[in-house]
CSV table of C-alpha atoms in Angstrom, one decimal:
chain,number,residue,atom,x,y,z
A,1,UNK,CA,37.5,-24.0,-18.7
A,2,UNK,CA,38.1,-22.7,-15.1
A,3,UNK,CA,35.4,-20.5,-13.6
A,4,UNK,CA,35.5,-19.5,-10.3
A,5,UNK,CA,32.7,-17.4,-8.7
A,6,UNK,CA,32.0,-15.6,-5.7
A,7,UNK,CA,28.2,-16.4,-5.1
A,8,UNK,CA,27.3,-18.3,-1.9
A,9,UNK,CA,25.3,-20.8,-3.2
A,10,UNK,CA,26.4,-24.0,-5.3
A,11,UNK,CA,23.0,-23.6,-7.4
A,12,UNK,CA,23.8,-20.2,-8.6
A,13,UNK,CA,27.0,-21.0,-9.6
A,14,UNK,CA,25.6,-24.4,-11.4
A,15,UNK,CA,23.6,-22.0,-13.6
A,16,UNK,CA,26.3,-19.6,-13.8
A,17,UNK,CA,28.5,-22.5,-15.5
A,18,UNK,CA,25.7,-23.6,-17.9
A,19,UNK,CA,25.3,-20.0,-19.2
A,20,UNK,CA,29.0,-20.0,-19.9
A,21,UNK,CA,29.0,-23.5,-21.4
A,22,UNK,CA,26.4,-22.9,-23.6
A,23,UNK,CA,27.4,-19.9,-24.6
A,24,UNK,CA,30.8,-21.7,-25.6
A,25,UNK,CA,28.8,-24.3,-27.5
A,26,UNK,CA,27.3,-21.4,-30.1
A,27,UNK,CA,29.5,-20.2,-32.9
A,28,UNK,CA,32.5,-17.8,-31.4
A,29,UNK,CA,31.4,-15.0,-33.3
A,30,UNK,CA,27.5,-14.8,-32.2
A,31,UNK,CA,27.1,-12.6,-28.9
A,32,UNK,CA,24.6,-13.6,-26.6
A,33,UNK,CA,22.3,-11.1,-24.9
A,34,UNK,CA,22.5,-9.9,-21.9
A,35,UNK,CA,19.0,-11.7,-19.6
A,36,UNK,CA,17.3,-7.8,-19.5
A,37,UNK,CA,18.1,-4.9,-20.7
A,38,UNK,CA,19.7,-2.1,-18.4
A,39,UNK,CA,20.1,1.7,-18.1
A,40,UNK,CA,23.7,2.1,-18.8
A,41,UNK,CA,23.8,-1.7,-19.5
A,42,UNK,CA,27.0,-2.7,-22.1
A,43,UNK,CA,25.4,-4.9,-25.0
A,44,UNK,CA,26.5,-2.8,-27.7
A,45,UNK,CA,30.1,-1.2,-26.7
A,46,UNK,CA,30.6,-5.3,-25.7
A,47,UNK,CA,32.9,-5.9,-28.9
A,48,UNK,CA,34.5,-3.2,-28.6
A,49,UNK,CA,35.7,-3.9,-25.1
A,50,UNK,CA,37.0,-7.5,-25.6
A,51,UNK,CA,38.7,-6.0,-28.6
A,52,UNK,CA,40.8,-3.7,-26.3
A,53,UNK,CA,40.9,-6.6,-23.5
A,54,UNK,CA,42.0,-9.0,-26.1
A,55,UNK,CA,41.8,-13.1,-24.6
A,56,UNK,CA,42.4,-12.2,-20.8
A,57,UNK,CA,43.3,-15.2,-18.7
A,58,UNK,CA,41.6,-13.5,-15.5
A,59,UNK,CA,38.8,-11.7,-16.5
A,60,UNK,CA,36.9,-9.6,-13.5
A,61,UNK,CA,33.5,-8.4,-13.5
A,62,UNK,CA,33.5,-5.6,-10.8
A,63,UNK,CA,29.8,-4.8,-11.4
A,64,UNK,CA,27.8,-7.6,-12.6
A,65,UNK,CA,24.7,-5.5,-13.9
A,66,UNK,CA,23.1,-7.6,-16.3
A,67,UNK,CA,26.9,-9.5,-17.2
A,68,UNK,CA,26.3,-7.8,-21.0
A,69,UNK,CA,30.4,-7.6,-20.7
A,70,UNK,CA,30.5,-11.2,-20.0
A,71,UNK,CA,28.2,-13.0,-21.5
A,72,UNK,CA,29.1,-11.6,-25.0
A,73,UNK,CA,33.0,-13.0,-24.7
A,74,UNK,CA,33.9,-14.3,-28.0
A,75,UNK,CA,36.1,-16.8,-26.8
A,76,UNK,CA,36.2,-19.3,-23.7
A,77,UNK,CA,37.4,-17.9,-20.8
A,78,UNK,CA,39.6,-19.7,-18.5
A,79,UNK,CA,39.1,-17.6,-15.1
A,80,UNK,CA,36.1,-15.5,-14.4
A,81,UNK,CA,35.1,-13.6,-11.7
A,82,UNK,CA,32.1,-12.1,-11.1
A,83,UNK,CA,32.0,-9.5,-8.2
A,84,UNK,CA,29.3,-9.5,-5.0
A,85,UNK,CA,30.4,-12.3,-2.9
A,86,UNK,CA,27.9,-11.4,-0.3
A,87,UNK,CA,25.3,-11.3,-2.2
A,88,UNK,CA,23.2,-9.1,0.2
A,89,UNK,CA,22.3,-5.4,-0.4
A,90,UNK,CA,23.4,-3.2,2.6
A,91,UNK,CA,22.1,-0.4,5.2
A,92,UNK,CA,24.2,2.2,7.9
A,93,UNK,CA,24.3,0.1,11.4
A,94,UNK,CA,22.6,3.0,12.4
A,95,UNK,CA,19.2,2.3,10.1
A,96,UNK,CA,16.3,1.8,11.7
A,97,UNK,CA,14.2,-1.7,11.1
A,98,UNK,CA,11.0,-2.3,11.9
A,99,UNK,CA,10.0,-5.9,14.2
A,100,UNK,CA,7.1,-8.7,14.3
A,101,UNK,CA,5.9,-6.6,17.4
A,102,UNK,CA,6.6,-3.1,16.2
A,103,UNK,CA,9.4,-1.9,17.9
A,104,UNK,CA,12.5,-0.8,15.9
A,105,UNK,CA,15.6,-1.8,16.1
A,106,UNK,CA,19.0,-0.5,14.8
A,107,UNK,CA,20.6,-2.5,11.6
A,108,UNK,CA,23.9,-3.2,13.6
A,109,UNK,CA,22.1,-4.9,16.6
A,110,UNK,CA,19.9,-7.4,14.1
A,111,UNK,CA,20.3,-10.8,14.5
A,112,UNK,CA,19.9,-14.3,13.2
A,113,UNK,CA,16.3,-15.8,14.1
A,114,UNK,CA,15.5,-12.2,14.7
A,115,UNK,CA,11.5,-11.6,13.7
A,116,UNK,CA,11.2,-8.6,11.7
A,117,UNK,CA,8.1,-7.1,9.3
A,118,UNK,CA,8.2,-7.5,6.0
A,119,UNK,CA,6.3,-8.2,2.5
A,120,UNK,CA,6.1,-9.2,-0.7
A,121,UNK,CA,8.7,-9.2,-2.8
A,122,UNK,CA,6.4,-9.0,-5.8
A,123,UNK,CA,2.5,-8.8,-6.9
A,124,UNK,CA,0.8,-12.0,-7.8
A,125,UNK,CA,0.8,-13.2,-11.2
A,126,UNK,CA,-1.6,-11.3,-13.6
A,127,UNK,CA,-4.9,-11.7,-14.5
A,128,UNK,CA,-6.0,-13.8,-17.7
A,129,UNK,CA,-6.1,-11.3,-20.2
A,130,UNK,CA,-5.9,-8.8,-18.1
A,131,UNK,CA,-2.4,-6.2,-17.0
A,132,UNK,CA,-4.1,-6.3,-13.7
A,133,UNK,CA,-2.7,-8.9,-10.9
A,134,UNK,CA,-4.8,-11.2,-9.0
A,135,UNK,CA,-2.9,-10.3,-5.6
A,136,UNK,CA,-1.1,-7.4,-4.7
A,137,UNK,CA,1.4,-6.9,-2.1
A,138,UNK,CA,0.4,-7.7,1.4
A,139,UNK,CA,2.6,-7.6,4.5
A,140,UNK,CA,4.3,-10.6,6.0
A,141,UNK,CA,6.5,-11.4,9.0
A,142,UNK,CA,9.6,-12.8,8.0
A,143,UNK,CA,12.7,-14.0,10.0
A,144,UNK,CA,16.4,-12.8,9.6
A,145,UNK,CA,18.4,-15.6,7.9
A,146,UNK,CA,21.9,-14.2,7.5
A,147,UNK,CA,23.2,-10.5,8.7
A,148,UNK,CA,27.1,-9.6,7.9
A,149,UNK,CA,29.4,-6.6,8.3
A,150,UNK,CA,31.3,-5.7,5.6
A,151,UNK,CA,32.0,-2.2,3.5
A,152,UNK,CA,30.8,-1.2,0.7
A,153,UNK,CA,30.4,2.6,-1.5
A,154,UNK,CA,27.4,4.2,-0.1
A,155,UNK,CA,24.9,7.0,-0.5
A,156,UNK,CA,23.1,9.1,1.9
A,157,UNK,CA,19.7,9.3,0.8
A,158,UNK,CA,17.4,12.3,1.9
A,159,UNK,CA,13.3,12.5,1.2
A,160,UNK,CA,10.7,14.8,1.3
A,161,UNK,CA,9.2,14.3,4.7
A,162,UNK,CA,12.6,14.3,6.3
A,163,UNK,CA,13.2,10.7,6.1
A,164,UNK,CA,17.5,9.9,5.6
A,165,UNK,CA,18.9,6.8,5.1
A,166,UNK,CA,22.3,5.6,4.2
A,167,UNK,CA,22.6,2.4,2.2
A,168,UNK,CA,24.8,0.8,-0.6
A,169,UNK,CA,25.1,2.1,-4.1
A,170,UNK,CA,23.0,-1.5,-4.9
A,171,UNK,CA,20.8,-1.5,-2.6
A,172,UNK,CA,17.2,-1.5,-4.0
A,173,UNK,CA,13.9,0.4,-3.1
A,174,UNK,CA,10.5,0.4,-3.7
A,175,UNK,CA,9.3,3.0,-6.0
A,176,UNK,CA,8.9,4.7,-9.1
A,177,UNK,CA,5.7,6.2,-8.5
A,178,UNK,CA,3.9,9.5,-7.8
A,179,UNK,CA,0.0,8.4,-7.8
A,180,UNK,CA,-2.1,8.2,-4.9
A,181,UNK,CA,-2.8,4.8,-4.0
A,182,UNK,CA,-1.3,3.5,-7.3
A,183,UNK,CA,0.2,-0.4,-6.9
A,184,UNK,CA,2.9,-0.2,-10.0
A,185,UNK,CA,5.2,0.9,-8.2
A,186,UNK,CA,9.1,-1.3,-9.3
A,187,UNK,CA,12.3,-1.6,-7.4
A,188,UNK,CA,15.2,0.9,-8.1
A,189,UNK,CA,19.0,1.0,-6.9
A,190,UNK,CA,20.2,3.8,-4.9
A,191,UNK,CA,23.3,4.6,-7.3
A,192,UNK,CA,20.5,5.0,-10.4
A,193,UNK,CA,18.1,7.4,-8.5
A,194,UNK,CA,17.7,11.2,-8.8
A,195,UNK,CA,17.0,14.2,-7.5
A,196,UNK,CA,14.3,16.8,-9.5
A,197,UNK,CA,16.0,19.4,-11.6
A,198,UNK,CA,14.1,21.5,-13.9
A,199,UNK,CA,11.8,19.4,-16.0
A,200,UNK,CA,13.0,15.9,-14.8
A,201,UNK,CA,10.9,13.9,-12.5
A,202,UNK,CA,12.9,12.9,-9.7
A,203,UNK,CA,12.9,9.7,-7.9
A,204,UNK,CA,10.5,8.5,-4.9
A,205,UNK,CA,10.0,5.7,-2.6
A,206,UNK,CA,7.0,3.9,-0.9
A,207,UNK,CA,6.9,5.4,2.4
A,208,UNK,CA,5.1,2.7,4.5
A,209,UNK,CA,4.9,3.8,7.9
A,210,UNK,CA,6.7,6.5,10.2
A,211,UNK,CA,9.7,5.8,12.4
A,212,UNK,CA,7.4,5.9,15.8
A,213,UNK,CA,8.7,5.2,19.1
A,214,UNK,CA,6.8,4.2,22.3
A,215,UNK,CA,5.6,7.2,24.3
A,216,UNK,CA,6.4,6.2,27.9
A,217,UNK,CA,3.9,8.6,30.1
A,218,UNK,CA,0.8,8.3,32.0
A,219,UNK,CA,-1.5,9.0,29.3
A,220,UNK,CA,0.0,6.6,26.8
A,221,UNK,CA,-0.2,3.4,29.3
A,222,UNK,CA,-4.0,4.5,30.0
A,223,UNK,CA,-4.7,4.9,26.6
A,224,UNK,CA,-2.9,1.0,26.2
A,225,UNK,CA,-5.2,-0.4,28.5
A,226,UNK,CA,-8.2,1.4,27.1
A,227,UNK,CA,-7.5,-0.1,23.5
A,228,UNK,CA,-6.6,-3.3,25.7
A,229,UNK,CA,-9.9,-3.7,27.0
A,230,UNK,CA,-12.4,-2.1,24.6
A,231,UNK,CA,-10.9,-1.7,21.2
A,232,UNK,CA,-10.5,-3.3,17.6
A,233,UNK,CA,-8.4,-3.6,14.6
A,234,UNK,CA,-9.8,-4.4,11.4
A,235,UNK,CA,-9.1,-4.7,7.7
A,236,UNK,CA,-12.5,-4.4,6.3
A,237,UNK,CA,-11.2,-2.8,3.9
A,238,UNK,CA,-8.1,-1.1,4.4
A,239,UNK,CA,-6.4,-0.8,8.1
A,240,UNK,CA,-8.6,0.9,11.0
A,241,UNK,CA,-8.3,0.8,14.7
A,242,UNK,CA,-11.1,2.2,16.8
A,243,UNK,CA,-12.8,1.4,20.3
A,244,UNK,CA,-16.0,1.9,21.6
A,245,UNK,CA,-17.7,3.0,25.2
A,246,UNK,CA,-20.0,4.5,26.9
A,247,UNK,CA,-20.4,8.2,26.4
A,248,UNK,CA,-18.9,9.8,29.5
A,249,UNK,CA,-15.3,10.7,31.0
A,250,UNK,CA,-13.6,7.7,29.7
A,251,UNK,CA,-14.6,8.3,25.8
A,252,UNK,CA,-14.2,12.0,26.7
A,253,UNK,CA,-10.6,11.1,27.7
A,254,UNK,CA,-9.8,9.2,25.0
A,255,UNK,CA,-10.6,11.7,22.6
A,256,UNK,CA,-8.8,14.2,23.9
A,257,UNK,CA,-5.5,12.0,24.4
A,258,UNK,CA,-5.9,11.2,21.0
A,259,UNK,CA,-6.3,14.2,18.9
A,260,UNK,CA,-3.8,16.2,21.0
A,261,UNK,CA,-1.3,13.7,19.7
A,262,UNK,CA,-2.4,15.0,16.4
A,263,UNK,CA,-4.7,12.1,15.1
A,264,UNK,CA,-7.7,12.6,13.3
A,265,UNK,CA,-10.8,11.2,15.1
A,266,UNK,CA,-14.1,10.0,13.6
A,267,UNK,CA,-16.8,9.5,16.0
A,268,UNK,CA,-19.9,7.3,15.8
A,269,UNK,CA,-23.0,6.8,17.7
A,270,UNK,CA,-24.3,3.3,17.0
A,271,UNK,CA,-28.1,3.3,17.7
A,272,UNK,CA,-29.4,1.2,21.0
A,273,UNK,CA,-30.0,-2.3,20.6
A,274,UNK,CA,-32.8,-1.8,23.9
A,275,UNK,CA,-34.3,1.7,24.8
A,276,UNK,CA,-33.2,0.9,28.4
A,277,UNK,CA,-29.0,0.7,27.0
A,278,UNK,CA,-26.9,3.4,27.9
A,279,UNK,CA,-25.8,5.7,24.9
A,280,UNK,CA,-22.6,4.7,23.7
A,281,UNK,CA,-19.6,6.5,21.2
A,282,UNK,CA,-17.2,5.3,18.5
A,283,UNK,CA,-13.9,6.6,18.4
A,284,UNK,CA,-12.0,5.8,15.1
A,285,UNK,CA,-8.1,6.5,13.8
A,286,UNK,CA,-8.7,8.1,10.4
A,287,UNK,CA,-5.3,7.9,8.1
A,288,UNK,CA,-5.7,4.1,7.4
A,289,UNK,CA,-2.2,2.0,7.6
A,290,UNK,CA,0.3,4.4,8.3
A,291,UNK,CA,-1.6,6.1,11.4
A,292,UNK,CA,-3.0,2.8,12.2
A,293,UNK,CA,1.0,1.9,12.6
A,294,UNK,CA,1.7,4.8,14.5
A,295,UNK,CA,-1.2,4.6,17.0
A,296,UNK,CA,-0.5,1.0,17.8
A,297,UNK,CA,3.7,1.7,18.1
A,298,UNK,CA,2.7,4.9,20.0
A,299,UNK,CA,0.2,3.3,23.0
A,300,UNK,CA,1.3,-0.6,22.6
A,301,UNK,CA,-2.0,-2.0,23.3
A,302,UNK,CA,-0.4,-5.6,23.3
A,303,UNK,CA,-3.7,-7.4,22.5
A,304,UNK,CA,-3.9,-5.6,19.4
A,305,UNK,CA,-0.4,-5.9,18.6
A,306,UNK,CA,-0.6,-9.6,18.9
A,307,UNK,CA,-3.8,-9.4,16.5
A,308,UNK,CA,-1.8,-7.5,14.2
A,309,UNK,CA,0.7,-10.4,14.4
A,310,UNK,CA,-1.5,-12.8,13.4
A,311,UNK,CA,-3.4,-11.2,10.6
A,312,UNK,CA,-0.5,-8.9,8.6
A,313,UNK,CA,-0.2,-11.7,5.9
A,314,UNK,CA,-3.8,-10.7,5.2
A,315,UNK,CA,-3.1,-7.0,4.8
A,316,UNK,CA,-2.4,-5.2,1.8
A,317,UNK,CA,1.0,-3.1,1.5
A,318,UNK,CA,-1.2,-0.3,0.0
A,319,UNK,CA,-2.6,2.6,1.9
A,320,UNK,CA,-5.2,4.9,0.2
A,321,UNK,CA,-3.3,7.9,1.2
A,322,UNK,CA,-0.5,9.7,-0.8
A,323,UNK,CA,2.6,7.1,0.0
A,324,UNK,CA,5.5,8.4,-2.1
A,325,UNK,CA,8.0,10.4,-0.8
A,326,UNK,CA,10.5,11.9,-3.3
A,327,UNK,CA,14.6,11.7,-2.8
A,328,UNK,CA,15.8,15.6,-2.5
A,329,UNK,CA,19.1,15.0,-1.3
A,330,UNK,CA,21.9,12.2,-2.5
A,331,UNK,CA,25.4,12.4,-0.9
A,332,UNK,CA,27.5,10.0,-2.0
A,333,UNK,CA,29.7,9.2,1.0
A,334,UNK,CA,32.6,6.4,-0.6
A,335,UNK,CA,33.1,3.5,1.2
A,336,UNK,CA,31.4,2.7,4.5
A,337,UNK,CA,30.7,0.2,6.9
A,338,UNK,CA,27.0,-1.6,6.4
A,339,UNK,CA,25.1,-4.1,7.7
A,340,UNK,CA,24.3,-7.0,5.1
A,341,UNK,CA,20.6,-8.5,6.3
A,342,UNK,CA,18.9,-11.6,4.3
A,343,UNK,CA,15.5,-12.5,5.5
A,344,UNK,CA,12.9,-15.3,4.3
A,345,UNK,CA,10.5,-12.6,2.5
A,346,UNK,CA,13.6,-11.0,1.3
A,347,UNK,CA,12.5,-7.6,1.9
A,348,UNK,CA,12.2,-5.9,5.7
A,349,UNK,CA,11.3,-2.4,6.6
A,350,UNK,CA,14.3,0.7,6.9
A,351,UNK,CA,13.3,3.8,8.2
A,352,UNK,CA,9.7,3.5,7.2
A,353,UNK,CA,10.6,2.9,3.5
A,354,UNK,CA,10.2,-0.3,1.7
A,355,UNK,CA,13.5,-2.3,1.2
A,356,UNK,CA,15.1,-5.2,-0.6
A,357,UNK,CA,17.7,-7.7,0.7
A,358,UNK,CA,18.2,-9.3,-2.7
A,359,UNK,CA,20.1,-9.6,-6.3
A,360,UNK,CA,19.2,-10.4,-9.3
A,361,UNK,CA,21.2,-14.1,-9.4
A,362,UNK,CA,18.7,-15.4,-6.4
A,363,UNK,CA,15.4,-13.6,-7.9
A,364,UNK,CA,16.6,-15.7,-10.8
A,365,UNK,CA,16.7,-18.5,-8.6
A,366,UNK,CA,13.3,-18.2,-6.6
A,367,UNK,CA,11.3,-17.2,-9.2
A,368,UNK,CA,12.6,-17.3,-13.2
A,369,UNK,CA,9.3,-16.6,-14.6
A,370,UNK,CA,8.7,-13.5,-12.9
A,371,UNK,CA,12.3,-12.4,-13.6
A,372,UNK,CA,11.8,-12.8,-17.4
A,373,UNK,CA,8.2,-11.2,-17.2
A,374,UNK,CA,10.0,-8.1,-15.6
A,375,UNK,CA,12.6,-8.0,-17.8
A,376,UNK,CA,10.8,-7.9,-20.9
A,377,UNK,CA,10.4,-4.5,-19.7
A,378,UNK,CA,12.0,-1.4,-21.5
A,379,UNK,CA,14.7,-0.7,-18.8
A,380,UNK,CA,14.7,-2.9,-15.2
A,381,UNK,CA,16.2,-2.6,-12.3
């Protein structure tokens, strides 16, 4: 049996070849079952089709999905092709992504070794006994390993907060769910989302931080050496950057700058340590990660962006605040030109929204255990 495949990596294709064989091995007439079930997935109609094919010498799976089609041949195939050389899911050159030290920077002008932020691609295993996980998602930085051109059929996606993105009919986003703070939130394909009609929930994605570029005035480098020299950024719990002085012009200034940028200030008034120290204020960022995000990209403090650099791993994905935005507008657009980005964590931030470079074949490969746990689900992406 020949079997030639377009995966990139001689270990995917090694357990390509001892799916085949062993399905060879079994009785011709036994179908074996697709690895998880899938909306619009083929298991049943499979017969049906390879009694119209007939015993193709070339057979070609356009869209692997969960290989239903394939996997339930009834006899050995002698060429086999199963579509998605590259392997990668795909963005617009023109998408914004989100770097180690919180600048963005267009899809198209990526490169190898480049530092961008990311997270993980899963929560930790589950508790004993318990649905619960022991560790949820936390942010990581993780380095571009592979970034190719190539064109693909596409969708422009358009959210509820104004957010568009345009991305590949298989490219996958983080979502699913509409409760404040929730964590279950599962990854989802662009071609299989929806918009809300009448009674039908429509899709959403996690929204993780706004698209915020540096504000290049007066006010905005003071304000960067202000948090330089007097502030902090904690996760104790949850994300908060604040800095504290001595009531007088500077803290007056400071407040001002701040809310008539449109932040949300909490002030404090520690009590003296000494009856002769000066009276001194607290100004705090209220809105957690996301304005916490947008302070720092706004000002660039670099102290504090460096501190963010060091300490993301130890910061959770999940913001208290309302994080799902829902899809409202889906244009399909045919075939376009996208940028093809594989990183370590293989996930990186587009647009603010929470992205996945990765197919099912290498989630397979990294982590088998999880795949089956997810799969035994009713219908996975």
């Amino acid at each position: 049996m020949a079997v030639i495949l377009a995966y990139r990596t001689s270990s995917a294709r090694q357990d390509t070849i001892m799916i085949q064989d062993k399905r060879h091995s079994m009785d011709t007439n036994s179908i074996v079952r697709a690895p998880f079930p899938y909306a619009g997935g083929k298991s049943r109609v499979a017969p049906v089709i390879w009694q119209r094919f007939g015993d193709v010498e070339n057979f070609v799976e356009p869209f692997a999905g969960s290989l239903a089609v394939l996997l339930a041949r009834p006899t050995p195939g002698r060429i086999e092709t199963v579509n998605d050389a590259d392997a990668l899911l795909c963005v617009g050159p023109s998408t914004r992504m989100l770097r180690s030290d919180l600048r963005w920077i267009n899809a198209g002008d990526v490169r190898v070794s480049d530092e961008l932020i990311g997270f993980d691609e899963s929560n930790g295993e589950a508790r004993e006994g318990l649905r619960a996980q022991k560790h949820y998602r936390h942010w990581c930085n993780t380095i571009v390993t592979a970034v190719r051109t190539i064109k693909k059929p596409c969708y422009r996606l358009t959210f509820s907060d104004g957010t568009t993105v345009v991305a590949s009919s298989d490219h996958q986003w983080l979502g699913g769910s509409h409760k404040s703070g929730s964590r279950g939130w599962r990854w989802q394909r662009t071609g299989s989302m929806v918009i809300p009609c009448g009674n039908r929930r429509g899709s959403s994605a996690l929204k993780l931080c706004d698209v915020t570029e540096h504000e290049d005035t007066y006010e905005s480098g003071w304000m960067s050496g202000f948090y330089d020299g007097e502030g902090n950024l904690v996760n104790a719990p949850g994300w908060r950057i604040g800095v504290s002085q001595k009531v007088g012009h500077e803290s007056e200034r400071a407040d001002y700058i701040l809310r008539s940028r449109g932040y949300n200030i909490r002030r404090a008034t520690p009590k003296k340590n000494m009856p002769h120290h000066k009276d001194q204020v607290q100004l705090y960022v209220n809105g957690g990660m996301r304005e916490t995000l947008r302070c720092l990209m706004q000002f660039r403090p670099e102290r504090l962006i460096r501190k963010l650099h060091d300490m993301v791993d130890k910061m959770s994905l999940y913001a208290r605040s309302h994080q799902a935005v829902t899809l409202v507008g889906k244009e399909y657009l045919g075939d376009q030109e996208v940028v093809a980005i594989e990183t370590t964590s293989h996930t990186y931030v587009a647009e603010g929204l929470a992205s996945h470079n990765c197919n099912f074949w290498r989630a397979v490969k990294q982590d088998p255990v999880a795949v089956v746990e997810w799969a035994d689900w009713p219908v996975s992406e």
